[in-house]
Short mmCIF file of N, CA, C and O in Angstrom, two decimals:
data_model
loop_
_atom_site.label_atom_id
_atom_site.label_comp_id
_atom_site.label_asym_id
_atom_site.label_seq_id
_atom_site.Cartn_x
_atom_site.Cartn_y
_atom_site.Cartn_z
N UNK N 1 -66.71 -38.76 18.77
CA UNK N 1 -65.57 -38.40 17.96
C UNK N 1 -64.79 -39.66 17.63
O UNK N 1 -64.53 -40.60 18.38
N UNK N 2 -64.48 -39.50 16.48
CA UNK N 2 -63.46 -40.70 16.29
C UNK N 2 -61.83 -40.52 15.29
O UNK N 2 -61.77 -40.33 14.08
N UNK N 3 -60.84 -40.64 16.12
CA UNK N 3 -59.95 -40.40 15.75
C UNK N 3 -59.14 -41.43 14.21
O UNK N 3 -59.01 -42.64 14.03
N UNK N 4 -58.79 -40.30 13.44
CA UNK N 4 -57.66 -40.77 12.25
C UNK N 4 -59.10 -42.31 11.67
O UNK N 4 -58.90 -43.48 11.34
N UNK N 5 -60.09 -41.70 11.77
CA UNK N 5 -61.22 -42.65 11.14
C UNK N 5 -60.95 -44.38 11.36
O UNK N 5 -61.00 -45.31 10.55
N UNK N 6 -60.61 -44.34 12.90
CA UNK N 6 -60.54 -45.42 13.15
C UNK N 6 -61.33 -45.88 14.38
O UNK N 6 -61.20 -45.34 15.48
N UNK N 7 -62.12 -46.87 14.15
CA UNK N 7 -63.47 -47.00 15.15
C UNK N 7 -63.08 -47.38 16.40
O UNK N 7 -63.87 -47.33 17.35
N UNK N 8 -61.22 -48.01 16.56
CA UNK N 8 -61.11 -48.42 17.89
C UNK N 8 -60.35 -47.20 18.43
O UNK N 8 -59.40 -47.30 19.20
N UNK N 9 -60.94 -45.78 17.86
CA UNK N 9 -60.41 -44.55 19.00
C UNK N 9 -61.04 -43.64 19.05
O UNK N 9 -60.90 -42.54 18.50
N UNK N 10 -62.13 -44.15 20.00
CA UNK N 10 -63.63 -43.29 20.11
C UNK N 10 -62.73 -42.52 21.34
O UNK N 10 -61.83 -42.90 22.08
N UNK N 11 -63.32 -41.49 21.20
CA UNK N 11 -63.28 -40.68 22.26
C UNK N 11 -64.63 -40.09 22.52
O UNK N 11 -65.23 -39.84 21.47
N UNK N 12 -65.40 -39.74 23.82
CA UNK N 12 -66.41 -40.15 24.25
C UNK N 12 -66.61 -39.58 25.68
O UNK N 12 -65.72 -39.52 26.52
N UNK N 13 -68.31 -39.05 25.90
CA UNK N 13 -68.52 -38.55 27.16
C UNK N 13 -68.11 -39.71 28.45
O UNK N 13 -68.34 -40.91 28.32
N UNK N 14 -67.51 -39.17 29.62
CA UNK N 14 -67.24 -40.49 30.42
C UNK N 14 -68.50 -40.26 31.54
O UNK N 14 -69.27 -39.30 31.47
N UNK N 15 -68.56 -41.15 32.42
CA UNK N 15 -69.36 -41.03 33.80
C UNK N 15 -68.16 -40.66 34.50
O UNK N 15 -67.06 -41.22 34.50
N UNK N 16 -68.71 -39.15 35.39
CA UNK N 16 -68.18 -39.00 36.34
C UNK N 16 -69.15 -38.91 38.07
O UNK N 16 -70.35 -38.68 38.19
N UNK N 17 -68.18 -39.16 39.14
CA UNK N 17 -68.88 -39.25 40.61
C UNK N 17 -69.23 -37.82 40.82
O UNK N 17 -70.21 -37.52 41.50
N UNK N 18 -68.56 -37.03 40.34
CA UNK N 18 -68.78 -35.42 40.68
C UNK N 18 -69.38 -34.65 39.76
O UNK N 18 -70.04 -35.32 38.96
N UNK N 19 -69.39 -33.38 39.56
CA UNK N 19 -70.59 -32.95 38.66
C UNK N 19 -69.82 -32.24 37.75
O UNK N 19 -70.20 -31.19 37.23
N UNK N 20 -68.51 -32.90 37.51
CA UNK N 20 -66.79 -32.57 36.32
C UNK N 20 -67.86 -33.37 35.02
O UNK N 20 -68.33 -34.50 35.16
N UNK N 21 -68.04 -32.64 34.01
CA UNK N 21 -67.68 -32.88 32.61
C UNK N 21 -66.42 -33.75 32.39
O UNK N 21 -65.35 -33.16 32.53
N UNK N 22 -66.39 -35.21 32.03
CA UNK N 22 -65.33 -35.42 31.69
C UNK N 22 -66.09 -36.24 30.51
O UNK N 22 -67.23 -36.44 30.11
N UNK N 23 -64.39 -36.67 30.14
CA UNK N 23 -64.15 -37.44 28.63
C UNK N 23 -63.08 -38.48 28.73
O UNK N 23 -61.96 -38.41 29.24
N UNK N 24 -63.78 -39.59 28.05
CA UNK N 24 -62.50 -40.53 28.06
C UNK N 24 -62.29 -40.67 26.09
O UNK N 24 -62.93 -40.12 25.20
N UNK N 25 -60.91 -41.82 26.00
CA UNK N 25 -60.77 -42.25 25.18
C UNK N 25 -59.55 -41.77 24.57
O UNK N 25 -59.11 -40.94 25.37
N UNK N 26 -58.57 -41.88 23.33
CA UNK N 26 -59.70 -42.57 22.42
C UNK N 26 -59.13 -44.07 22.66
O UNK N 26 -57.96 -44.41 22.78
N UNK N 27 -60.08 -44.74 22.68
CA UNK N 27 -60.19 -46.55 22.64
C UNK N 27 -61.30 -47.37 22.33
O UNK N 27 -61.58 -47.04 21.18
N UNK N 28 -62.07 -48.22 22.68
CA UNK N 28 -62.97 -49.01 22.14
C UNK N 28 -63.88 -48.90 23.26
O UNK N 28 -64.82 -49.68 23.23
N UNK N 29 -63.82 -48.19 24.11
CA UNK N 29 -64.89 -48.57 24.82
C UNK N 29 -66.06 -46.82 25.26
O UNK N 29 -66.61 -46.41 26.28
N UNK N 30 -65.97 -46.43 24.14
CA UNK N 30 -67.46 -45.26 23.85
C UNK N 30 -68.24 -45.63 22.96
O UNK N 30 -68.84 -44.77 22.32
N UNK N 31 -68.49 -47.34 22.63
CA UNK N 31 -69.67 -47.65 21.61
C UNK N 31 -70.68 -47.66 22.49
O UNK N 31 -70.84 -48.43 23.44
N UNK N 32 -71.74 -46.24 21.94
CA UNK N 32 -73.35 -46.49 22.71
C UNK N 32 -72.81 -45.16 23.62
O UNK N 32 -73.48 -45.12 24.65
N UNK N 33 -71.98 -44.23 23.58
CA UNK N 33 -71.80 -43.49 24.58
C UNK N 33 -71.79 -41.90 23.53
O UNK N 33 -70.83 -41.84 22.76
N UNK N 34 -72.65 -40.85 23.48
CA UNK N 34 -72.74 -39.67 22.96
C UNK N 34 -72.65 -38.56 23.41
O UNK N 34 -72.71 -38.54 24.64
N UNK N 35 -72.50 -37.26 22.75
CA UNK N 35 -72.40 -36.29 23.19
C UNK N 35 -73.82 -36.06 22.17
O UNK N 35 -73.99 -36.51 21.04
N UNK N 36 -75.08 -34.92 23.29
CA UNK N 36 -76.26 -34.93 23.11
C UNK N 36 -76.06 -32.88 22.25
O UNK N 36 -75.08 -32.19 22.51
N UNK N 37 -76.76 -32.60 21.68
CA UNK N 37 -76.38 -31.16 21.46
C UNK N 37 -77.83 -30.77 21.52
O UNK N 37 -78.78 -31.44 21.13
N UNK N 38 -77.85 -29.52 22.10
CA UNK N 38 -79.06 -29.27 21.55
C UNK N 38 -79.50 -27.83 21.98
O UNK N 38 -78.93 -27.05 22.75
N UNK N 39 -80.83 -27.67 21.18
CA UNK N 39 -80.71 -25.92 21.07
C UNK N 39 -82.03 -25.71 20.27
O UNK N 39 -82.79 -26.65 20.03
N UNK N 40 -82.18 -24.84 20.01
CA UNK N 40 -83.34 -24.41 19.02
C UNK N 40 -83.18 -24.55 17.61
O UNK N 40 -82.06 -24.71 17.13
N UNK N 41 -84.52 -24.47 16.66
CA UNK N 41 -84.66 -24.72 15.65
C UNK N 41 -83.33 -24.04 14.91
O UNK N 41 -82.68 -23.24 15.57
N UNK N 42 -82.94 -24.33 13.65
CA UNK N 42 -81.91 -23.90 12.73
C UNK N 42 -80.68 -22.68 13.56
O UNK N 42 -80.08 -21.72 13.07
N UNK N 43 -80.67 -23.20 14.81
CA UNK N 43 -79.93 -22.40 15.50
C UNK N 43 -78.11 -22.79 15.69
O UNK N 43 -77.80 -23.49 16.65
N UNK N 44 -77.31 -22.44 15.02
CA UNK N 44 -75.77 -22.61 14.96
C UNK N 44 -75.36 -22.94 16.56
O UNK N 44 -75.70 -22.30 17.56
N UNK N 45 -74.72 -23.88 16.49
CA UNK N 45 -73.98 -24.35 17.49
C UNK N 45 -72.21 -25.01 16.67
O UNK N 45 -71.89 -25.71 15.71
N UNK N 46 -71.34 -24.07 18.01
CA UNK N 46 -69.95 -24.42 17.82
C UNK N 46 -69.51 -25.62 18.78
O UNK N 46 -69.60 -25.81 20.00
N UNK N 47 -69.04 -26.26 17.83
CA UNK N 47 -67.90 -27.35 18.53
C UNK N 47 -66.64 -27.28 18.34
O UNK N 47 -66.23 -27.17 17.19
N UNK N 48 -65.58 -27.34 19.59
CA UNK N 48 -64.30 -27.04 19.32
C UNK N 48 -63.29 -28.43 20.35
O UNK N 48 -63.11 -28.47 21.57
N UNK N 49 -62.87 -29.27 19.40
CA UNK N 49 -62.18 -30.11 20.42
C UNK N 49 -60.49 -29.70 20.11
O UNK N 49 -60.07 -29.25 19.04
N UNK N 50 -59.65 -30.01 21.39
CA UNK N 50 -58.40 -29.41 21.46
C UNK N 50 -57.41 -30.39 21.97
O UNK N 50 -57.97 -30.60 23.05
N UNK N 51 -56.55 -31.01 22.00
CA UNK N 51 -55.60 -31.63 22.93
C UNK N 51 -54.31 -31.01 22.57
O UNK N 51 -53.90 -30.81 21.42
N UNK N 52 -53.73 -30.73 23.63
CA UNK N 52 -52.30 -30.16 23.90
C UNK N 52 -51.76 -30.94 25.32
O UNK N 52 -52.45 -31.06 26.33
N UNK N 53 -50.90 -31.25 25.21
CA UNK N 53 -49.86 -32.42 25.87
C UNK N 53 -50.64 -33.33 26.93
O UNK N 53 -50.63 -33.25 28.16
N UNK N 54 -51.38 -34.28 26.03
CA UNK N 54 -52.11 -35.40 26.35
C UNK N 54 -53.75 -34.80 27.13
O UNK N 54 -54.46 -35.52 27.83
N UNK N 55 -53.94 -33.92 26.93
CA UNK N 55 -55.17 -33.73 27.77
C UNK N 55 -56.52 -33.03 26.33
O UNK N 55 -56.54 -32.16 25.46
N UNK N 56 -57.35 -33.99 26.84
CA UNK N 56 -58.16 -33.43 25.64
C UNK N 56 -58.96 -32.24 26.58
O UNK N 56 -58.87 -31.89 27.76
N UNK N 57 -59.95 -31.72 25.19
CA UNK N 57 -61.00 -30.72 25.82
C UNK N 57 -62.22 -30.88 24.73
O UNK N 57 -61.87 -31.59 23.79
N UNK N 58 -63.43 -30.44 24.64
CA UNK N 58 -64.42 -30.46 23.80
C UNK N 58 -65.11 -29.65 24.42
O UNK N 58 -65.57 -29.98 25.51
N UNK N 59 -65.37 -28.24 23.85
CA UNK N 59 -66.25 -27.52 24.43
C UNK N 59 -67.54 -26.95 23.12
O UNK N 59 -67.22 -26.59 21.98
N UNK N 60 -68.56 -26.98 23.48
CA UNK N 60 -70.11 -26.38 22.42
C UNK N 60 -70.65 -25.40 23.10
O UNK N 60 -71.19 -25.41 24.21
N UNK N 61 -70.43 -24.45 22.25
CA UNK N 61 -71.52 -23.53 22.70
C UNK N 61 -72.91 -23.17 21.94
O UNK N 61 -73.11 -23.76 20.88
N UNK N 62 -73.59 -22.53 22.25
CA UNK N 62 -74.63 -22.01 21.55
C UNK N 62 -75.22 -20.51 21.98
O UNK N 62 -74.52 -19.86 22.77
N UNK N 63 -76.41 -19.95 21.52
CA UNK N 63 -76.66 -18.80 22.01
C UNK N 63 -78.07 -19.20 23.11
O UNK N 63 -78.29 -18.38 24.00
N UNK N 64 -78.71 -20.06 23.07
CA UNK N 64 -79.51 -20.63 23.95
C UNK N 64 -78.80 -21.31 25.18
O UNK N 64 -79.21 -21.02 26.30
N UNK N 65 -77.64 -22.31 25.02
CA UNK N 65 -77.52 -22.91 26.19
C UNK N 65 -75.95 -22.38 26.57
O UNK N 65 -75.34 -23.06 27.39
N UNK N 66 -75.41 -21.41 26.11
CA UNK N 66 -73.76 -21.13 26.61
C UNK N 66 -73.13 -21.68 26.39
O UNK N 66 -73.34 -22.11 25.25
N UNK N 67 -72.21 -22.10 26.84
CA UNK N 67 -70.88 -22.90 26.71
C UNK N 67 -70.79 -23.77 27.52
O UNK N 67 -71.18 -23.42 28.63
N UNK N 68 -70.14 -25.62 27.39
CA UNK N 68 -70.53 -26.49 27.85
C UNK N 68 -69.21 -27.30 27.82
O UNK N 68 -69.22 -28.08 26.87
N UNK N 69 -68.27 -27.34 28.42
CA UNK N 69 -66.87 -28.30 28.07
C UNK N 69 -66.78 -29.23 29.10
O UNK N 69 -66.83 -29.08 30.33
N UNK N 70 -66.56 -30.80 27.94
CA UNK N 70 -65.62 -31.65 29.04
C UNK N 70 -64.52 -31.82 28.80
O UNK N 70 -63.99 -31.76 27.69
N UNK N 71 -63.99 -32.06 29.89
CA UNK N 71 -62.24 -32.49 29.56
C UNK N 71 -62.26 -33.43 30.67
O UNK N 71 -62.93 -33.60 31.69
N UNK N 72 -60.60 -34.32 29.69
CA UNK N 72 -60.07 -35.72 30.52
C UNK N 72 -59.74 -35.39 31.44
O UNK N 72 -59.77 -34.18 31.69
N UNK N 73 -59.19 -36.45 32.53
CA UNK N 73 -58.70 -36.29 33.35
C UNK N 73 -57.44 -36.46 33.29
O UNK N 73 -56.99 -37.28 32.48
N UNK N 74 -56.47 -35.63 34.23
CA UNK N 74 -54.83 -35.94 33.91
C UNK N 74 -54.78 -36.63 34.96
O UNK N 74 -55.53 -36.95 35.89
N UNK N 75 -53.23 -36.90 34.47
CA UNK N 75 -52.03 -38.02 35.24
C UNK N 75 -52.93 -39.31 35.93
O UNK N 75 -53.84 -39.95 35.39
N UNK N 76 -52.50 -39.43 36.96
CA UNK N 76 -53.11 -40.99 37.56
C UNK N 76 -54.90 -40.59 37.77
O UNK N 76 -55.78 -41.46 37.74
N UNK N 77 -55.13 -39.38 37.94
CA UNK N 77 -56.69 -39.20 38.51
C UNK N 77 -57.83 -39.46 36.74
O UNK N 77 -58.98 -39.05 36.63
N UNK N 78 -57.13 -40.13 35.74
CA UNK N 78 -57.36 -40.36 34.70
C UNK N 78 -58.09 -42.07 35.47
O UNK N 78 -59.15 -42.44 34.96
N UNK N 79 -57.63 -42.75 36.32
CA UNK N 79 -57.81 -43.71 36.63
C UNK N 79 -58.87 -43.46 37.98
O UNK N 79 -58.74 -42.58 38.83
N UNK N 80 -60.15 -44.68 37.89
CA UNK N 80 -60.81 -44.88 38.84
C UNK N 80 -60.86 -46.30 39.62
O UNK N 80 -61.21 -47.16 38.81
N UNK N 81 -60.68 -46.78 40.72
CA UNK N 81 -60.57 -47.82 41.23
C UNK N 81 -61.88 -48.15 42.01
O UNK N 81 -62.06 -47.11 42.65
N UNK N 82 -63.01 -49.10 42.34
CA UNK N 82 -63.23 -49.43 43.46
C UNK N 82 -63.80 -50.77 44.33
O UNK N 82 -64.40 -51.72 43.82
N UNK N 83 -63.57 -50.66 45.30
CA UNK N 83 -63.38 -51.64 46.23
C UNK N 83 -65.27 -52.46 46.43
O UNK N 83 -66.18 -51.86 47.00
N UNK N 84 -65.41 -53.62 45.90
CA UNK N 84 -66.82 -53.83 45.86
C UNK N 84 -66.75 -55.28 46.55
O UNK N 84 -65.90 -56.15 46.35
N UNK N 85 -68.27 -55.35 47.73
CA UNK N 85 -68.10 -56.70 48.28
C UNK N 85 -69.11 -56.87 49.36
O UNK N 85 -69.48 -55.81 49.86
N UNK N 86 -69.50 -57.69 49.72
CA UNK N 86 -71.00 -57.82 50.59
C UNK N 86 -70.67 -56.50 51.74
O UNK N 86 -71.63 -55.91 52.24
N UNK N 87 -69.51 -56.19 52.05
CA UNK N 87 -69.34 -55.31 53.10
C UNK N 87 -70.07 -53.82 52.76
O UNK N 87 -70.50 -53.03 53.60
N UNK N 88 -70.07 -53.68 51.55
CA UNK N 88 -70.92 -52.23 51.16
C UNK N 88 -72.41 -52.46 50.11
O UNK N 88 -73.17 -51.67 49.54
N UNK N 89 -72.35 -53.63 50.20
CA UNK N 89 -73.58 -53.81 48.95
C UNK N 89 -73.05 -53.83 47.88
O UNK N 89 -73.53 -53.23 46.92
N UNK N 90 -72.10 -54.43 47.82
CA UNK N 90 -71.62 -54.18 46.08
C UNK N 90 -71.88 -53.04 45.22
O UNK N 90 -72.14 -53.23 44.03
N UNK N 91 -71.83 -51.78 45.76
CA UNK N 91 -71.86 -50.76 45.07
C UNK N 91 -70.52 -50.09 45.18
O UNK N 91 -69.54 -50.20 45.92
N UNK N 92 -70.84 -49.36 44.14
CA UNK N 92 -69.42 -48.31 43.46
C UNK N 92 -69.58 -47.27 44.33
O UNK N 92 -69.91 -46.15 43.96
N UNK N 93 -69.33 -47.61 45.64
CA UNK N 93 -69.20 -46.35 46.65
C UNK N 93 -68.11 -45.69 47.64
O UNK N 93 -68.08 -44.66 48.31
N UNK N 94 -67.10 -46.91 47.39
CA UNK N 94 -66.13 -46.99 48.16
C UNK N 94 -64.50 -46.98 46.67
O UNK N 94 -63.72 -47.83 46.24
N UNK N 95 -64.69 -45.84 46.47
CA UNK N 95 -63.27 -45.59 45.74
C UNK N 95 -62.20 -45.82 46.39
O UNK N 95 -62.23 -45.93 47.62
N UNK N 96 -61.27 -45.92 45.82
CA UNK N 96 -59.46 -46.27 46.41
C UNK N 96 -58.75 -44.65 46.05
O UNK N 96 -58.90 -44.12 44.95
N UNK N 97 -58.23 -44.22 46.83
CA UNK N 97 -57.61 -42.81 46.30
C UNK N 97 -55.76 -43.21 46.56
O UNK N 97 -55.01 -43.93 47.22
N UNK N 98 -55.76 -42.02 45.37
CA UNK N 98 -54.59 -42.08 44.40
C UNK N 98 -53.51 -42.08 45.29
O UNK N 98 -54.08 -41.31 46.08
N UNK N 99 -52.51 -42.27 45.79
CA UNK N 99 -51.18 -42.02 46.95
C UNK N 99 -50.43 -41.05 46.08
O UNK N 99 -49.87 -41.45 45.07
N UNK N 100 -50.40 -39.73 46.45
CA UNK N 100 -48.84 -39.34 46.34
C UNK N 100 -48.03 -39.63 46.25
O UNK N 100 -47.40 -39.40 45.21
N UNK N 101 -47.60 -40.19 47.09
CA UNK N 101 -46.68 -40.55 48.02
C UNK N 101 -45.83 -41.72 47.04
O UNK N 101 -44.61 -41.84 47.01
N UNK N 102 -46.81 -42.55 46.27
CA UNK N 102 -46.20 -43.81 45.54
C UNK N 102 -47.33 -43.37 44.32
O UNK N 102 -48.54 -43.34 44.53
N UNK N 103 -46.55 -42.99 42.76
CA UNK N 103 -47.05 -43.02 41.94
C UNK N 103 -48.03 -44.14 41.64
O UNK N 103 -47.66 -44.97 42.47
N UNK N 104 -49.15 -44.75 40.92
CA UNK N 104 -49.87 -45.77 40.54
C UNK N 104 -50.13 -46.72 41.71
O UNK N 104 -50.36 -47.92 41.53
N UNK N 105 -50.08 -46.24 42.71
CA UNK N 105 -50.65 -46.53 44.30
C UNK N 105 -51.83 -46.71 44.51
O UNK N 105 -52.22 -45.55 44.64
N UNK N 106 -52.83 -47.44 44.66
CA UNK N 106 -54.53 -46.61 44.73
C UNK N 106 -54.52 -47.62 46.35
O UNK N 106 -53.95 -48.69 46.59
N UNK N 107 -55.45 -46.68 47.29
CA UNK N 107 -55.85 -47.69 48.74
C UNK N 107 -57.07 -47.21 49.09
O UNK N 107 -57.64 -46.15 48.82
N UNK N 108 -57.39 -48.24 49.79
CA UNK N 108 -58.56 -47.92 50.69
C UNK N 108 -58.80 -48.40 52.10
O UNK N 108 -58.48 -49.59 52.13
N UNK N 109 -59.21 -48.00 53.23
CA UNK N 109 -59.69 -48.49 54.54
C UNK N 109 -61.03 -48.78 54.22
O UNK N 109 -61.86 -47.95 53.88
N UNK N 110 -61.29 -50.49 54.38
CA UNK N 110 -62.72 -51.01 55.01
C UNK N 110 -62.33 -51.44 56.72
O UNK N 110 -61.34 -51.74 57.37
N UNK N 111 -63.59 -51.27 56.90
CA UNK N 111 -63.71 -52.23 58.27
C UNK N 111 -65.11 -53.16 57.87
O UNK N 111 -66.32 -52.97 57.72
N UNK N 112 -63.97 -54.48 57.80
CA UNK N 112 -64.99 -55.81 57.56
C UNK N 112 -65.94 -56.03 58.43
O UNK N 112 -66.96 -56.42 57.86
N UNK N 113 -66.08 -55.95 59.78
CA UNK N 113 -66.75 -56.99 60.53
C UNK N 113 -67.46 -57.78 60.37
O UNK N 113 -66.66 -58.71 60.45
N UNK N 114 -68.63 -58.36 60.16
CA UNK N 114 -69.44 -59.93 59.85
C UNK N 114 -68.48 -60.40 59.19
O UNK N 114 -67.90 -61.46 59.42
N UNK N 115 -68.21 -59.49 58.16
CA UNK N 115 -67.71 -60.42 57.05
C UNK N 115 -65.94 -61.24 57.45
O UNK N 115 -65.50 -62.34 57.11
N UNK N 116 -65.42 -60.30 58.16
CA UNK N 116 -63.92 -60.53 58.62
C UNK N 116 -63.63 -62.40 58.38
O UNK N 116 -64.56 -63.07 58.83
N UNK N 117 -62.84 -62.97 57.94
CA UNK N 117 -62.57 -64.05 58.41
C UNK N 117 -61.98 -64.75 59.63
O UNK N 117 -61.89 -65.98 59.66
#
């Protein structure tokens, strides 16, 4: 999708860790990123995208595959953080979660050892 026909406000399937349908955007960074449709020959499929007070939605249905919606994520959980470094293999496995407690807060507990200085 691209908003007010301007290419730097793609809005766009996101990667999520959980098995949430989401969506990011709109901004510049859904070039190369699609929403796939699909269904049987000459068979009608609906698309309906919606935003009401900052939260998008995009849902397709069809009569072969049902109904299929992603939506953004709100408030701070719109944001993903994580913590990468010989201590985990440099993988995206160790997220920072959001604090209550202190709006735009994100933390995490490692325990370094080898690596500790």
């Amino acid at each position: 999708l691209v908003r007010d026909r301007d290419p730097a406000q793609l809005i766009y399937p996101a990667p999520s860790l959980d098995d949430a349908f989401r969506m990011s955007g709109p901004d510049t960074h859904g070039k190369n990123r699609y929403w796939t449709v699909a269904g049987r020959e000459a068979e009608r499929v609906s698309v309906q995208f919606c935003i009401k007070d900052a939260q998008m939605m995009l849902t397709m249905k069809s009569g072969s595959l049902g109904y299929q919606t992603w939506e953004s994520a709100r408030g701070w959980s719109r944001r993903s953080f994580f913590l990468v470094g010989p201590f985990n293999n440099w993988s995206l496995m160790d997220e920072l979660e959001h604090r209550e407690d202190a709006p735009g807060t994100f933390a995490l507990r490692v325990k370094l050892e080898q690596w500790s200085l």
